[in-house]
């Protein structure tokens, strides 16, 4: 069994003759020790080349694989000298280029010497085209150091950077192409616009993305005309989108082009036609066979757009299915991975599965996220805190969102997190911090003719905002908008019914049957938590204890996510129908809690520790599904606890 020779001390380099040092230089440059190659590159006789190679092998300068055995390679570089190493690098490169035998290790080693060569640069670019994004970024950088990159290479370099998560470098490279637009061919120009538009979209500036495509024009957009149309719709420029979409018919009929056209068509339909038609087109775009041989960075993924459209219609199962397929098909390290995970978490939150939503959110690395995804992160954080009644977490999440709120530009795909942040701003008493975005969103919807599919969700948030602010008058415009949308949208119809029920509750008109019907309608259209909140609020305002208890049952049942889904036919969680349904000890604790006693005072009365009282209260709160301490106290009063102290 052979053993590797020990690295030789640097001082012995001085003992090698010229050919031996030159052969070591070739090994350093990635070359093998083929005697013919050595002889030709060193311009020596084959016998002399063979002797130099044999001497290096026998003395242990290379191992059995002819790899260099030397701990300190910088000493070898200094011994050779820059001029000699560069000369050998040029000769080795010329030899392989002439014979078409250049390999990537040799090319990279020669490039590391800084030897300028257009052939070498082109070779590295060709290899980069075949590599994964992370490796491609390195190869394009090396190619740029030894030669001038053409427009197509610069665009490909930008694409690789974007796919590798380096958005700043990607946009910088794409912009360098746009600056030379007068001399750049249309395909490269369109690709540069796509990359810059994607960068702007990731940063929450869809209006900038739309301006880029408006500048490019339909004639130069080529196969990306459908992509331009999609962006223009999302930015609220429907007329421009339809004009661009009309020119996309001449694009090559590839699966990718057909898919992009269906996405654009679906987005136009989401504004001008029915939600069902829009979802059909968007979902068909995802079902086309075939996959692009090379990934491209896009302003948003078709799966994310489709899932968001489904969420705006209350089609939670549809959104889940779309996102599940997208996650399974995702390339490792995909730039869309965070987006799909965030939307999956959002779907779980809306369904009422708060634990699943929190788990997915906790599993994300937010450090490298840009504003668009961060808006959803902050929307999830405040949404989860609001639903669990964690005021400390709500305040912390609100404070963390301020940076994104200050610099975001509203578009159709950002209305959901905006709605959650809107409600939070009212809860914490700082609505002015987000008023400008809410007004921009409402203006966007008006510009598009109040599309039911996109507007219903925001108007439902408006209803809730009016309730939180205790301003019933502010609720009316949103209720009217939902009423109009109800004519063409089942989802909006459910929201409109709930909005009317909320208004009656605020006016003190508690009709248990209509409240329960509205709450269960919200559950059926994918908003069980909202339904539970409506029923719970009505229970708190009901003067009849039996009515209050019945509505609390509804609220508790809807707050419990089930494996079967979120429909009204889901099994109702067993719940107490009277105050006595609590255990005797829990009833005692509840009675004293409602009377305003502290945990310590309750413990003293019942001869148990304050810690045990805390555990009892936690169990009561979980059993009732109360989102906060104040809600718990209100529920207990509605159930009849605390009245004994008043009699």
Coordinates of C-alpha atoms in Angstrom, one line a residue:
X1 CA 0.0 0.0 0.0
X2 CA 1.5 3.3 -1.1
X3 CA 1.8 6.3 1.2
X4 CA 1.7 9.9 0.2
X5 CA 5.0 11.6 0.4
X6 CA 5.5 14.3 3.1
X7 CA 5.3 17.9 1.9
X8 CA 8.9 19.1 1.1
X9 CA 10.3 22.2 2.7
X10 CA 10.2 25.3 0.6
X11 CA 14.0 25.7 0.6
X12 CA 14.3 22.6 -1.6
X13 CA 12.6 24.5 -4.5
X14 CA 15.9 26.2 -5.1
X15 CA 17.5 22.9 -5.8
X16 CA 15.2 22.1 -8.8
X17 CA 16.3 22.9 -12.3
X18 CA 14.5 25.1 -14.7
X19 CA 12.4 22.4 -16.5
X20 CA 11.4 20.9 -13.1
X21 CA 10.2 24.3 -11.8
X22 CA 8.3 24.9 -15.0
X23 CA 6.6 21.5 -14.7
X24 CA 5.5 22.3 -11.2
X25 CA 4.1 25.5 -12.5
X26 CA 2.0 23.6 -15.0
X27 CA 0.7 21.4 -12.2
X28 CA -0.1 24.6 -10.3
X29 CA -2.1 25.7 -13.4
X30 CA -4.2 22.6 -13.4
X31 CA -2.4 20.7 -16.1
X32 CA -1.8 17.0 -15.9
X33 CA 1.7 15.6 -16.5
X34 CA 1.2 14.2 -20.0
X35 CA 4.7 14.3 -21.4
X36 CA 3.6 15.5 -24.8
X37 CA 1.8 18.4 -23.3
X38 CA 4.7 19.3 -21.1
X39 CA 7.1 19.1 -24.0
X40 CA 5.0 21.3 -26.2
X41 CA 4.2 24.0 -23.6
X42 CA 7.8 24.1 -22.3
X43 CA 9.2 23.9 -25.9
X44 CA 11.7 21.1 -24.9
X45 CA 12.5 17.7 -26.3
X46 CA 10.1 14.9 -25.1
X47 CA 13.0 13.1 -23.4
X48 CA 13.8 16.1 -21.3
X49 CA 10.2 16.6 -20.5
X50 CA 9.9 13.0 -19.4
X51 CA 13.1 13.3 -17.3
X52 CA 11.7 16.3 -15.5
X53 CA 8.4 14.6 -14.8
X54 CA 10.0 11.4 -13.6
X55 CA 12.3 13.4 -11.2
X56 CA 9.4 15.2 -9.6
X57 CA 7.5 12.0 -9.2
X58 CA 10.4 10.1 -7.6
X59 CA 11.3 13.0 -5.3
X60 CA 7.8 13.3 -4.0
X61 CA 6.8 16.7 -5.4
X62 CA 3.6 15.2 -6.8
X63 CA 1.5 12.3 -5.5
X64 CA 0.3 9.2 -7.4
X65 CA -2.4 11.3 -9.0
X66 CA 0.1 13.8 -10.2
X67 CA -1.3 16.4 -7.8
X68 CA 1.0 19.0 -6.3
X69 CA 2.4 18.1 -2.8
X70 CA 3.3 21.4 -1.3
X71 CA 1.9 23.0 1.8
X72 CA 3.0 26.5 0.9
X73 CA 2.1 27.2 -2.8
X74 CA 2.7 30.9 -2.5
X75 CA 6.4 30.2 -2.1
X76 CA 6.3 28.3 -5.4
X77 CA 4.6 31.2 -7.0
X78 CA 7.3 33.6 -5.7
X79 CA 10.1 31.3 -6.8
X80 CA 8.7 31.1 -10.3
X81 CA 8.1 34.8 -10.5
X82 CA 5.1 36.6 -12.0
X83 CA 6.5 36.9 -15.5
X84 CA 7.5 33.3 -15.8
X85 CA 4.1 32.0 -14.4
X86 CA 2.1 34.3 -16.7
X87 CA 4.2 33.2 -19.7
X88 CA 3.6 29.5 -18.9
X89 CA -0.1 30.2 -18.4
X90 CA -0.4 31.8 -21.8
X91 CA 1.5 28.9 -23.5
X92 CA -0.7 26.3 -21.7
X93 CA -3.8 28.1 -22.6
X94 CA -2.8 28.5 -26.2
X95 CA -2.0 24.8 -26.4
X96 CA -5.4 23.7 -25.2
X97 CA -7.3 26.4 -27.2
X98 CA -5.6 25.3 -30.4
X99 CA -6.5 21.7 -29.8
X100 CA -9.9 22.2 -28.3
X101 CA -8.8 20.4 -25.1
X102 CA -9.2 23.2 -22.5
X103 CA -10.8 22.0 -19.3
X104 CA -12.4 24.0 -16.5
X105 CA -9.7 23.4 -13.9
X106 CA -7.0 24.6 -16.3
X107 CA -9.2 27.6 -17.4
X108 CA -9.8 28.7 -13.8
X109 CA -6.2 28.2 -12.7
X110 CA -5.0 30.3 -15.7
X111 CA -7.7 32.9 -15.0
X112 CA -6.4 33.2 -11.4
X113 CA -3.1 34.5 -12.8
X114 CA -4.9 37.4 -14.4
X115 CA -3.9 36.4 -17.9
X116 CA -6.1 38.4 -20.3
X117 CA -7.7 36.3 -23.0
X118 CA -11.0 36.6 -24.9
X119 CA -10.9 32.9 -25.6
X120 CA -10.5 32.1 -21.9
X121 CA -13.3 34.5 -21.0
X122 CA -15.6 33.0 -23.6
X123 CA -14.8 29.5 -22.3
X124 CA -15.6 30.4 -18.7
X125 CA -18.9 32.0 -19.8
X126 CA -19.9 28.9 -21.7
X127 CA -19.2 26.8 -18.6
X128 CA -21.1 29.2 -16.5
X129 CA -24.2 28.7 -18.7
X130 CA -24.2 25.0 -17.7
X131 CA -23.6 25.6 -14.0
X132 CA -25.9 26.1 -11.1
X133 CA -26.4 29.8 -10.1
X134 CA -23.8 29.8 -7.2
X135 CA -21.1 28.3 -9.4
X136 CA -22.1 30.4 -12.4
X137 CA -21.6 33.6 -10.4
X138 CA -18.0 32.7 -9.7
X139 CA -17.3 31.7 -13.3
X140 CA -18.8 34.9 -14.8
X141 CA -16.7 37.0 -12.3
X142 CA -13.6 35.1 -13.4
X143 CA -14.5 35.6 -17.1
X144 CA -14.9 39.3 -16.5
X145 CA -11.5 39.6 -15.0
X146 CA -9.7 38.1 -18.0
X147 CA -11.9 39.5 -20.8
X148 CA -14.7 41.8 -21.7
X149 CA -18.2 40.3 -21.2
X150 CA -20.6 40.8 -24.0
X151 CA -24.2 42.0 -23.4
X152 CA -25.6 38.4 -23.3
X153 CA -22.9 37.4 -20.8
X154 CA -23.6 40.4 -18.6
X155 CA -27.3 39.6 -18.6
X156 CA -26.6 35.9 -17.8
X157 CA -24.2 37.0 -15.0
X158 CA -27.0 39.2 -13.6
X159 CA -29.5 36.4 -13.8
X160 CA -27.1 34.1 -11.9
X161 CA -26.6 36.7 -9.2
X162 CA -30.3 37.2 -8.8
X163 CA -31.0 33.5 -8.6
X164 CA -28.2 33.2 -6.0
X165 CA -29.8 35.9 -3.9
X166 CA -27.4 38.7 -4.7
X167 CA -30.0 41.2 -5.9
X168 CA -27.9 44.3 -5.6
X169 CA -25.2 43.0 -8.0
X170 CA -27.9 41.6 -10.3
X171 CA -29.7 44.9 -10.7
X172 CA -26.4 46.7 -11.0
X173 CA -25.4 44.5 -13.9
X174 CA -28.8 44.7 -15.6
X175 CA -28.8 48.5 -15.3
X176 CA -25.4 48.6 -16.9
X177 CA -27.0 47.0 -20.0
X178 CA -30.0 49.4 -19.8
X179 CA -27.6 52.3 -19.8
X180 CA -26.3 51.2 -23.2
X181 CA -29.8 50.5 -24.6
X182 CA -29.1 52.2 -27.9
X183 CA -26.5 49.6 -28.8
X184 CA -28.1 46.5 -27.2
X185 CA -30.1 43.9 -29.0
X186 CA -33.8 43.5 -28.0
X187 CA -33.5 40.0 -26.4
X188 CA -30.7 41.2 -24.1
X189 CA -32.5 44.4 -23.4
X190 CA -35.7 42.6 -22.5
X191 CA -33.8 40.2 -20.2
X192 CA -32.1 43.2 -18.4
X193 CA -35.5 44.8 -17.9
X194 CA -36.9 41.6 -16.5
X195 CA -34.1 41.3 -14.0
X196 CA -34.4 44.9 -12.9
X197 CA -38.2 44.6 -12.7
X198 CA -37.8 41.5 -10.6
X199 CA -35.4 43.4 -8.3
X200 CA -37.9 46.2 -7.9
X201 CA -40.8 43.8 -7.2
X202 CA -38.7 42.0 -4.5
X203 CA -38.2 45.4 -2.9
X204 CA -41.9 46.2 -2.9
X205 CA -41.8 48.7 -5.8
X206 CA -44.1 47.2 -8.4
X207 CA -44.7 50.7 -9.8
X208 CA -41.0 50.8 -10.7
X209 CA -41.3 47.4 -12.4
X210 CA -44.2 48.6 -14.4
X211 CA -42.3 51.8 -15.5
X212 CA -39.5 49.6 -16.7
X213 CA -41.8 47.7 -19.0
X214 CA -43.6 50.8 -20.1
X215 CA -40.2 52.2 -21.1
X216 CA -39.3 49.0 -22.9
X217 CA -42.5 48.9 -24.9
X218 CA -44.4 46.0 -26.3
X219 CA -42.4 45.8 -29.5
X220 CA -39.1 45.2 -27.7
X221 CA -40.6 43.0 -24.9
X222 CA -40.8 40.0 -27.3
X223 CA -41.5 36.8 -25.4
X224 CA -41.8 38.7 -22.1
X225 CA -44.8 40.7 -23.3
X226 CA -47.1 38.6 -21.1
X227 CA -44.9 39.1 -18.1
X228 CA -45.0 42.8 -18.8
X229 CA -48.8 42.6 -18.9
X230 CA -49.0 40.8 -15.6
X231 CA -46.9 43.5 -13.9
X232 CA -49.0 46.3 -15.3
X233 CA -52.2 44.7 -14.0
X234 CA -50.7 44.3 -10.5
X235 CA -49.6 47.9 -10.6
X236 CA -53.1 49.0 -11.5
X237 CA -52.5 49.9 -15.2
X238 CA -55.1 47.7 -16.8
X239 CA -55.4 49.5 -20.1
X240 CA -51.6 49.3 -20.7
X241 CA -51.7 45.6 -19.7
X242 CA -54.4 44.7 -22.2
X243 CA -52.6 46.6 -24.9
X244 CA -49.3 44.7 -24.2
X245 CA -51.1 41.4 -23.9
X246 CA -52.6 41.9 -27.4
X247 CA -49.1 42.0 -28.9
X248 CA -47.9 38.8 -27.2
X249 CA -49.7 36.5 -29.7
X250 CA -46.6 36.5 -31.9
X251 CA -44.3 35.0 -29.2
X252 CA -42.9 31.5 -29.8
X253 CA -45.5 29.0 -28.7
X254 CA -43.4 27.3 -26.0
X255 CA -44.8 26.0 -22.7
X256 CA -43.1 28.8 -20.8
X257 CA -44.6 31.5 -23.1
X258 CA -48.0 29.9 -23.0
X259 CA -47.9 29.7 -19.2
X260 CA -46.9 33.4 -18.9
X261 CA -49.8 34.3 -21.2
X262 CA -52.2 32.4 -19.1
X263 CA -51.0 34.1 -15.9
X264 CA -51.4 37.5 -17.6
X265 CA -54.9 36.5 -18.9
X266 CA -55.9 35.3 -15.4
X267 CA -54.8 38.6 -13.8
X268 CA -56.7 40.6 -16.4
X269 CA -59.8 38.4 -15.7
X270 CA -59.3 38.9 -12.0
X271 CA -60.1 42.5 -12.6
X272 CA -62.6 42.4 -15.5
X273 CA -64.3 39.0 -15.2
X274 CA -65.2 36.4 -12.5
X275 CA -63.0 35.0 -9.9
X276 CA -63.7 31.5 -11.2
X277 CA -62.5 32.4 -14.7
X278 CA -59.3 34.0 -13.3
X279 CA -58.5 31.1 -11.0
X280 CA -59.1 28.7 -14.0
X281 CA -56.6 30.5 -16.2
X282 CA -54.0 30.9 -13.4
X283 CA -54.2 27.3 -12.4
X284 CA -54.0 26.1 -16.0
X285 CA -50.7 28.1 -16.3
X286 CA -49.3 25.9 -13.6
X287 CA -50.5 22.7 -15.2
X288 CA -48.7 23.0 -18.5
X289 CA -46.1 20.3 -19.1
X290 CA -42.5 21.1 -19.5
X291 CA -39.9 23.0 -17.5
X292 CA -37.5 25.6 -18.6
X293 CA -34.0 24.2 -19.0
X294 CA -32.5 27.2 -17.3
X295 CA -34.2 29.0 -14.4
X296 CA -35.1 32.6 -14.8
X297 CA -35.7 35.2 -12.2
X298 CA -39.3 36.6 -12.3
X299 CA -41.0 39.5 -10.5
X300 CA -43.2 36.8 -8.8
X301 CA -43.7 33.1 -9.2
X302 CA -46.9 31.9 -11.0
X303 CA -47.6 29.7 -8.0
X304 CA -47.5 32.6 -5.6
X305 CA -49.8 34.7 -7.8
X306 CA -52.3 31.9 -8.1
X307 CA -52.2 31.2 -4.4
X308 CA -52.8 34.8 -3.6
X309 CA -55.7 34.9 -6.0
X310 CA -57.1 31.8 -4.2
X311 CA -56.6 33.4 -0.8
X312 CA -58.6 36.5 -2.0
X313 CA -61.4 34.2 -2.9
X314 CA -61.4 32.2 0.3
X315 CA -60.2 29.1 -1.6
X316 CA -57.8 27.9 1.1
X317 CA -57.6 24.3 -0.1
X318 CA -56.8 25.6 -3.6
X319 CA -54.0 27.8 -2.3
X320 CA -52.6 25.0 -0.2
X321 CA -52.6 22.6 -3.1
X322 CA -50.9 25.1 -5.4
X323 CA -48.2 26.0 -2.8
X324 CA -47.6 22.3 -1.9
X325 CA -46.9 21.4 -5.6
X326 CA -44.6 24.5 -5.9
X327 CA -42.6 23.5 -2.8
X328 CA -42.1 20.0 -4.1
X329 CA -40.9 21.1 -7.5
X330 CA -38.7 23.9 -6.2
X331 CA -35.0 23.8 -7.0
X332 CA -32.7 23.8 -4.0
X333 CA -31.9 27.3 -2.9
X334 CA -34.7 28.7 -5.1
X335 CA -35.3 32.5 -4.6
X336 CA -39.1 31.7 -4.5
X337 CA -38.8 29.3 -1.5
X338 CA -39.4 32.0 1.2
X339 CA -42.3 33.4 -0.8
X340 CA -44.1 30.0 -1.0
X341 CA -43.4 29.2 2.7
X342 CA -44.8 32.6 3.7
X343 CA -48.0 32.1 1.7
X344 CA -48.4 28.6 3.1
X345 CA -48.1 30.1 6.6
X346 CA -50.6 32.8 5.7
X347 CA -53.1 30.1 4.6
X348 CA -52.7 28.3 7.9
X349 CA -53.2 31.5 9.8
X350 CA -56.4 32.4 8.0
X351 CA -57.7 28.9 8.4
X352 CA -57.1 29.2 12.2
X353 CA -54.3 26.8 12.5
X354 CA -52.1 29.3 14.3
X355 CA -49.5 26.7 15.5
X356 CA -48.8 25.6 11.9
X357 CA -48.5 29.2 10.8
X358 CA -46.1 30.1 13.6
X359 CA -44.0 27.0 13.0
X360 CA -43.5 27.8 9.3
X361 CA -42.8 31.4 10.1
X362 CA -40.2 30.5 12.8
X363 CA -38.5 28.2 10.3
X364 CA -37.7 31.0 7.8
X365 CA -34.4 32.9 7.6
X366 CA -35.6 36.5 7.3
X367 CA -32.1 38.1 7.3
X368 CA -31.8 38.0 3.5
X369 CA -35.4 38.9 2.7
X370 CA -36.4 42.0 0.8
X371 CA -39.3 44.3 1.5
X372 CA -42.0 42.3 -0.3
X373 CA -41.5 39.2 1.7
X374 CA -40.8 41.1 4.8
X375 CA -44.2 42.8 4.5
X376 CA -45.8 39.3 4.7
X377 CA -43.5 38.4 7.6
X378 CA -44.7 41.4 9.6
X379 CA -48.3 40.8 8.5
X380 CA -48.0 37.3 9.8
X381 CA -46.4 38.4 13.1
X382 CA -49.1 40.9 13.9
X383 CA -51.8 38.6 12.6
X384 CA -50.7 35.8 14.9
X385 CA -50.3 38.1 17.9
X386 CA -53.7 39.6 17.3
X387 CA -55.4 36.2 17.1
X388 CA -53.7 34.9 20.2
X389 CA -54.4 38.1 22.2
X390 CA -50.6 38.5 22.9
X391 CA -50.4 42.3 23.3
X392 CA -46.7 42.3 24.1
X393 CA -46.0 40.4 20.9
X394 CA -48.3 42.6 18.9
X395 CA -46.5 45.8 20.0
X396 CA -43.1 44.2 19.3
X397 CA -44.3 43.0 15.8
X398 CA -45.8 46.4 15.0
X399 CA -42.5 48.2 16.0
X400 CA -40.6 45.8 13.8
X401 CA -42.8 46.5 10.8
X402 CA -42.2 50.3 10.7
X403 CA -39.2 50.2 8.3
X404 CA -41.1 48.3 5.7
X405 CA -44.2 50.4 6.1
X406 CA -42.2 53.5 5.5
X407 CA -40.8 52.4 2.1
X408 CA -43.4 50.1 0.6
X409 CA -45.4 50.8 -2.5
X410 CA -48.9 49.2 -2.6
X411 CA -49.9 46.7 -5.3
X412 CA -52.7 44.1 -5.8
X413 CA -50.5 41.3 -4.3
X414 CA -49.8 43.1 -1.1
X415 CA -53.3 43.8 0.2
X416 CA -53.5 41.0 2.7
X417 CA -50.5 41.9 4.9
X418 CA -51.5 45.6 4.5
X419 CA -54.9 44.7 6.0
X420 CA -53.4 42.9 9.0
X421 CA -51.1 45.9 9.6
X422 CA -54.0 48.3 9.2
X423 CA -55.9 46.5 12.0
X424 CA -52.8 46.5 14.2
X425 CA -52.3 50.2 13.8
X426 CA -55.7 50.8 15.2
X427 CA -55.2 48.3 18.1
X428 CA -52.0 50.1 19.1
X429 CA -53.4 53.6 18.6
X430 CA -51.1 54.6 15.6
X431 CA -53.4 54.5 12.5
X432 CA -51.6 57.5 11.0
X433 CA -48.5 55.5 10.4
X434 CA -50.2 53.4 7.7
X435 CA -53.0 55.7 6.5
X436 CA -51.0 56.6 3.4
X437 CA -50.7 52.9 2.3
X438 CA -54.4 52.2 3.0
X439 CA -55.4 55.3 0.9
X440 CA -53.1 54.1 -1.9
X441 CA -54.7 50.7 -1.8
X442 CA -58.2 52.1 -1.9
X443 CA -57.1 54.4 -4.8
X444 CA -55.6 51.4 -6.6
X445 CA -58.9 49.5 -6.3
X446 CA -60.9 52.5 -7.5
X447 CA -58.6 52.9 -10.5
X448 CA -59.3 49.3 -11.4
X449 CA -63.1 49.7 -11.0
X450 CA -63.3 48.1 -7.6
X451 CA -62.7 44.5 -8.7
X452 CA -64.6 42.1 -6.4
X453 CA -61.9 39.5 -6.3
X454 CA -59.2 41.8 -4.9
X455 CA -61.3 44.5 -3.2
X456 CA -63.4 42.2 -1.0
X457 CA -60.6 41.2 1.3
X458 CA -59.4 44.8 1.9
X459 CA -63.0 46.0 2.4
X460 CA -63.5 43.2 5.0
X461 CA -60.4 44.5 6.8
X462 CA -62.0 48.0 6.6
X463 CA -65.1 46.6 8.3
X464 CA -63.0 45.2 11.1
X465 CA -61.0 48.4 11.3
X466 CA -64.2 50.4 11.8
X467 CA -65.2 48.0 14.5
X468 CA -61.9 48.3 16.3
X469 CA -61.9 52.0 16.1
X470 CA -65.5 52.0 17.3
X471 CA -66.6 54.1 14.3
X472 CA -69.7 52.4 12.8
X473 CA -70.0 55.3 10.3
X474 CA -66.7 54.3 8.8
X475 CA -68.0 50.8 8.3
X476 CA -70.7 51.8 5.8
X477 CA -68.5 52.5 2.7
X478 CA -66.9 49.1 3.1
X479 CA -70.2 47.4 3.7
X480 CA -71.6 49.1 0.5
X481 CA -68.5 48.0 -1.5
X482 CA -69.0 44.4 -0.3
X483 CA -72.7 44.6 -1.1
X484 CA -71.8 45.6 -4.7
X485 CA -69.2 42.9 -5.0
X486 CA -71.7 40.3 -3.6
X487 CA -73.5 40.5 -6.9
X488 CA -70.7 38.7 -8.7
X489 CA -68.8 37.0 -5.9
X490 CA -69.9 34.3 -3.4
X491 CA -66.9 35.2 -1.2
X492 CA -67.9 38.9 -1.1
X493 CA -71.5 37.9 -0.5
X494 CA -70.4 36.0 2.7
X495 CA -68.4 39.0 3.8
X496 CA -71.3 41.3 3.1
X497 CA -73.6 39.2 5.2
X498 CA -71.1 39.2 8.1
X499 CA -70.6 43.0 7.7
X500 CA -74.4 43.5 8.2
X501 CA -74.3 41.2 11.2
X502 CA -71.4 43.2 12.7
X503 CA -73.3 46.4 12.2
X504 CA -76.3 45.1 14.0
X505 CA -74.2 43.8 16.9
X506 CA -72.5 47.2 17.2
X507 CA -76.0 48.8 17.4
X508 CA -76.9 46.4 20.2
X509 CA -79.3 44.3 18.1
X510 CA -78.2 40.7 19.0
X511 CA -80.1 38.2 16.9
X512 CA -78.5 34.9 17.8
X513 CA -79.7 33.1 14.7
X514 CA -78.5 35.7 12.2
X515 CA -75.1 36.1 14.1
X516 CA -74.6 32.3 14.1
X517 CA -75.5 32.1 10.4
X518 CA -73.1 34.9 9.5
X519 CA -70.3 33.4 11.7
X520 CA -70.7 30.0 10.0
X521 CA -70.8 31.6 6.6
X522 CA -67.4 33.2 7.4
X523 CA -66.2 29.7 8.4
X524 CA -67.4 28.2 5.1
X525 CA -65.6 30.9 3.0
X526 CA -62.3 30.3 4.8
X527 CA -62.4 32.7 7.7
X528 CA -63.2 30.7 10.8
X529 CA -61.3 33.0 13.1
X530 CA -63.3 35.9 11.9
X531 CA -66.5 34.0 12.4
X532 CA -65.5 33.0 15.9
X533 CA -64.7 36.7 16.7
X534 CA -68.1 37.8 15.4
X535 CA -69.9 35.2 17.5
X536 CA -67.8 36.0 20.6
X537 CA -68.3 39.7 20.3
X538 CA -72.1 39.2 20.0
X539 CA -72.0 37.0 23.0
X540 CA -70.2 39.6 25.1
X541 CA -72.9 42.2 24.2
X542 CA -75.9 39.9 24.7
X543 CA -78.0 40.7 27.8
X544 CA -79.6 37.2 27.8
X545 CA -77.2 34.7 29.4
X546 CA -78.7 31.8 27.4
X547 CA -78.1 33.7 24.1
X548 CA -74.6 34.6 25.2
X549 CA -73.7 31.0 26.1
X550 CA -75.1 29.7 22.8
X551 CA -73.0 32.2 20.8
X552 CA -69.9 31.4 22.9
X553 CA -70.4 27.8 21.9
X554 CA -70.4 28.8 18.2
X555 CA -67.3 31.0 18.8
X556 CA -65.4 28.2 20.5
X557 CA -66.3 25.6 17.9
X558 CA -65.1 27.9 15.1
X559 CA -61.8 28.7 16.8
X560 CA -60.8 25.0 16.8
X561 CA -59.1 24.0 13.4
X562 CA -59.9 20.5 12.4
X563 CA -58.1 18.0 10.2
X564 CA -61.2 17.8 8.0
X565 CA -60.9 21.5 7.1
X566 CA -62.8 24.6 8.0
X567 CA -66.3 24.0 6.8
X568 CA -69.4 24.4 8.8
X569 CA -70.0 20.6 8.8
X570 CA -66.8 20.1 10.8
X571 CA -67.4 18.4 14.2
X572 CA -68.3 20.9 16.8
X573 CA -65.9 20.8 19.7
X574 CA -67.6 19.7 22.9
X575 CA -68.3 22.7 25.1
X576 CA -70.1 23.6 28.3
X577 CA -73.5 25.1 27.8
X578 CA -73.8 26.6 31.2
X579 CA -71.5 28.1 33.8
X580 CA -71.6 24.9 35.7
X581 CA -69.9 23.1 32.9
X582 CA -66.6 24.3 34.3
X583 CA -65.2 22.1 37.0
X584 CA -66.2 23.1 40.5
X585 CA -62.7 24.5 41.2
X586 CA -62.6 26.3 37.8
X587 CA -66.0 27.8 38.6
X588 CA -64.7 29.1 41.9
X589 CA -61.7 30.6 40.3
X590 CA -63.8 32.1 37.5
X591 CA -66.2 33.7 40.0
X592 CA -63.4 35.4 42.0
X593 CA -61.5 36.4 38.8
X594 CA -64.5 38.2 37.4
X595 CA -64.8 40.0 40.8
X596 CA -61.4 41.6 40.1
X597 CA -59.2 39.6 42.6
X598 CA -55.6 39.0 41.9
X599 CA -54.1 35.5 41.6
X600 CA -52.6 35.8 45.0
X601 CA -55.9 37.0 46.6
X602 CA -57.8 34.1 44.9
X603 CA -55.2 31.7 46.1
X604 CA -55.6 32.9 49.7
X605 CA -59.3 32.5 49.6
X606 CA -59.1 29.0 48.1
X607 CA -56.1 28.0 50.1
X608 CA -54.0 27.2 47.0
X609 CA -50.9 28.8 45.5
X610 CA -51.1 31.8 43.1
X611 CA -49.2 29.5 40.6
X612 CA -52.0 27.0 40.7
X613 CA -54.5 29.7 40.1
X614 CA -52.5 30.8 37.1
X615 CA -52.8 27.2 35.7
X616 CA -56.5 27.1 36.3
X617 CA -57.0 30.4 34.5
X618 CA -54.9 29.2 31.5
X619 CA -57.1 26.1 31.3
X620 CA -60.3 28.1 31.4
X621 CA -59.0 30.5 28.7
X622 CA -58.1 27.6 26.4
X623 CA -61.4 25.9 27.0
X624 CA -63.4 29.0 26.2
X625 CA -61.1 30.0 23.3
X626 CA -60.5 33.5 24.7
X627 CA -58.0 35.5 22.8
X628 CA -57.0 37.8 25.6
X629 CA -57.6 38.4 29.3
X630 CA -60.2 41.0 28.7
X631 CA -62.1 38.7 26.3
X632 CA -61.9 35.9 28.9
X633 CA -63.4 38.2 31.6
X634 CA -66.2 39.3 29.2
X635 CA -66.9 35.7 28.3
X636 CA -67.1 34.6 32.0
X637 CA -69.5 37.5 32.7
X638 CA -71.6 36.5 29.7
X639 CA -71.7 33.0 31.1
X640 CA -73.1 34.3 34.4
X641 CA -70.0 34.4 36.6
X642 CA -69.5 37.3 38.9
X643 CA -73.2 38.1 39.4
X644 CA -73.3 36.6 42.8
X645 CA -71.1 39.4 44.1
X646 CA -73.6 41.9 42.8
X647 CA -76.7 40.4 44.4

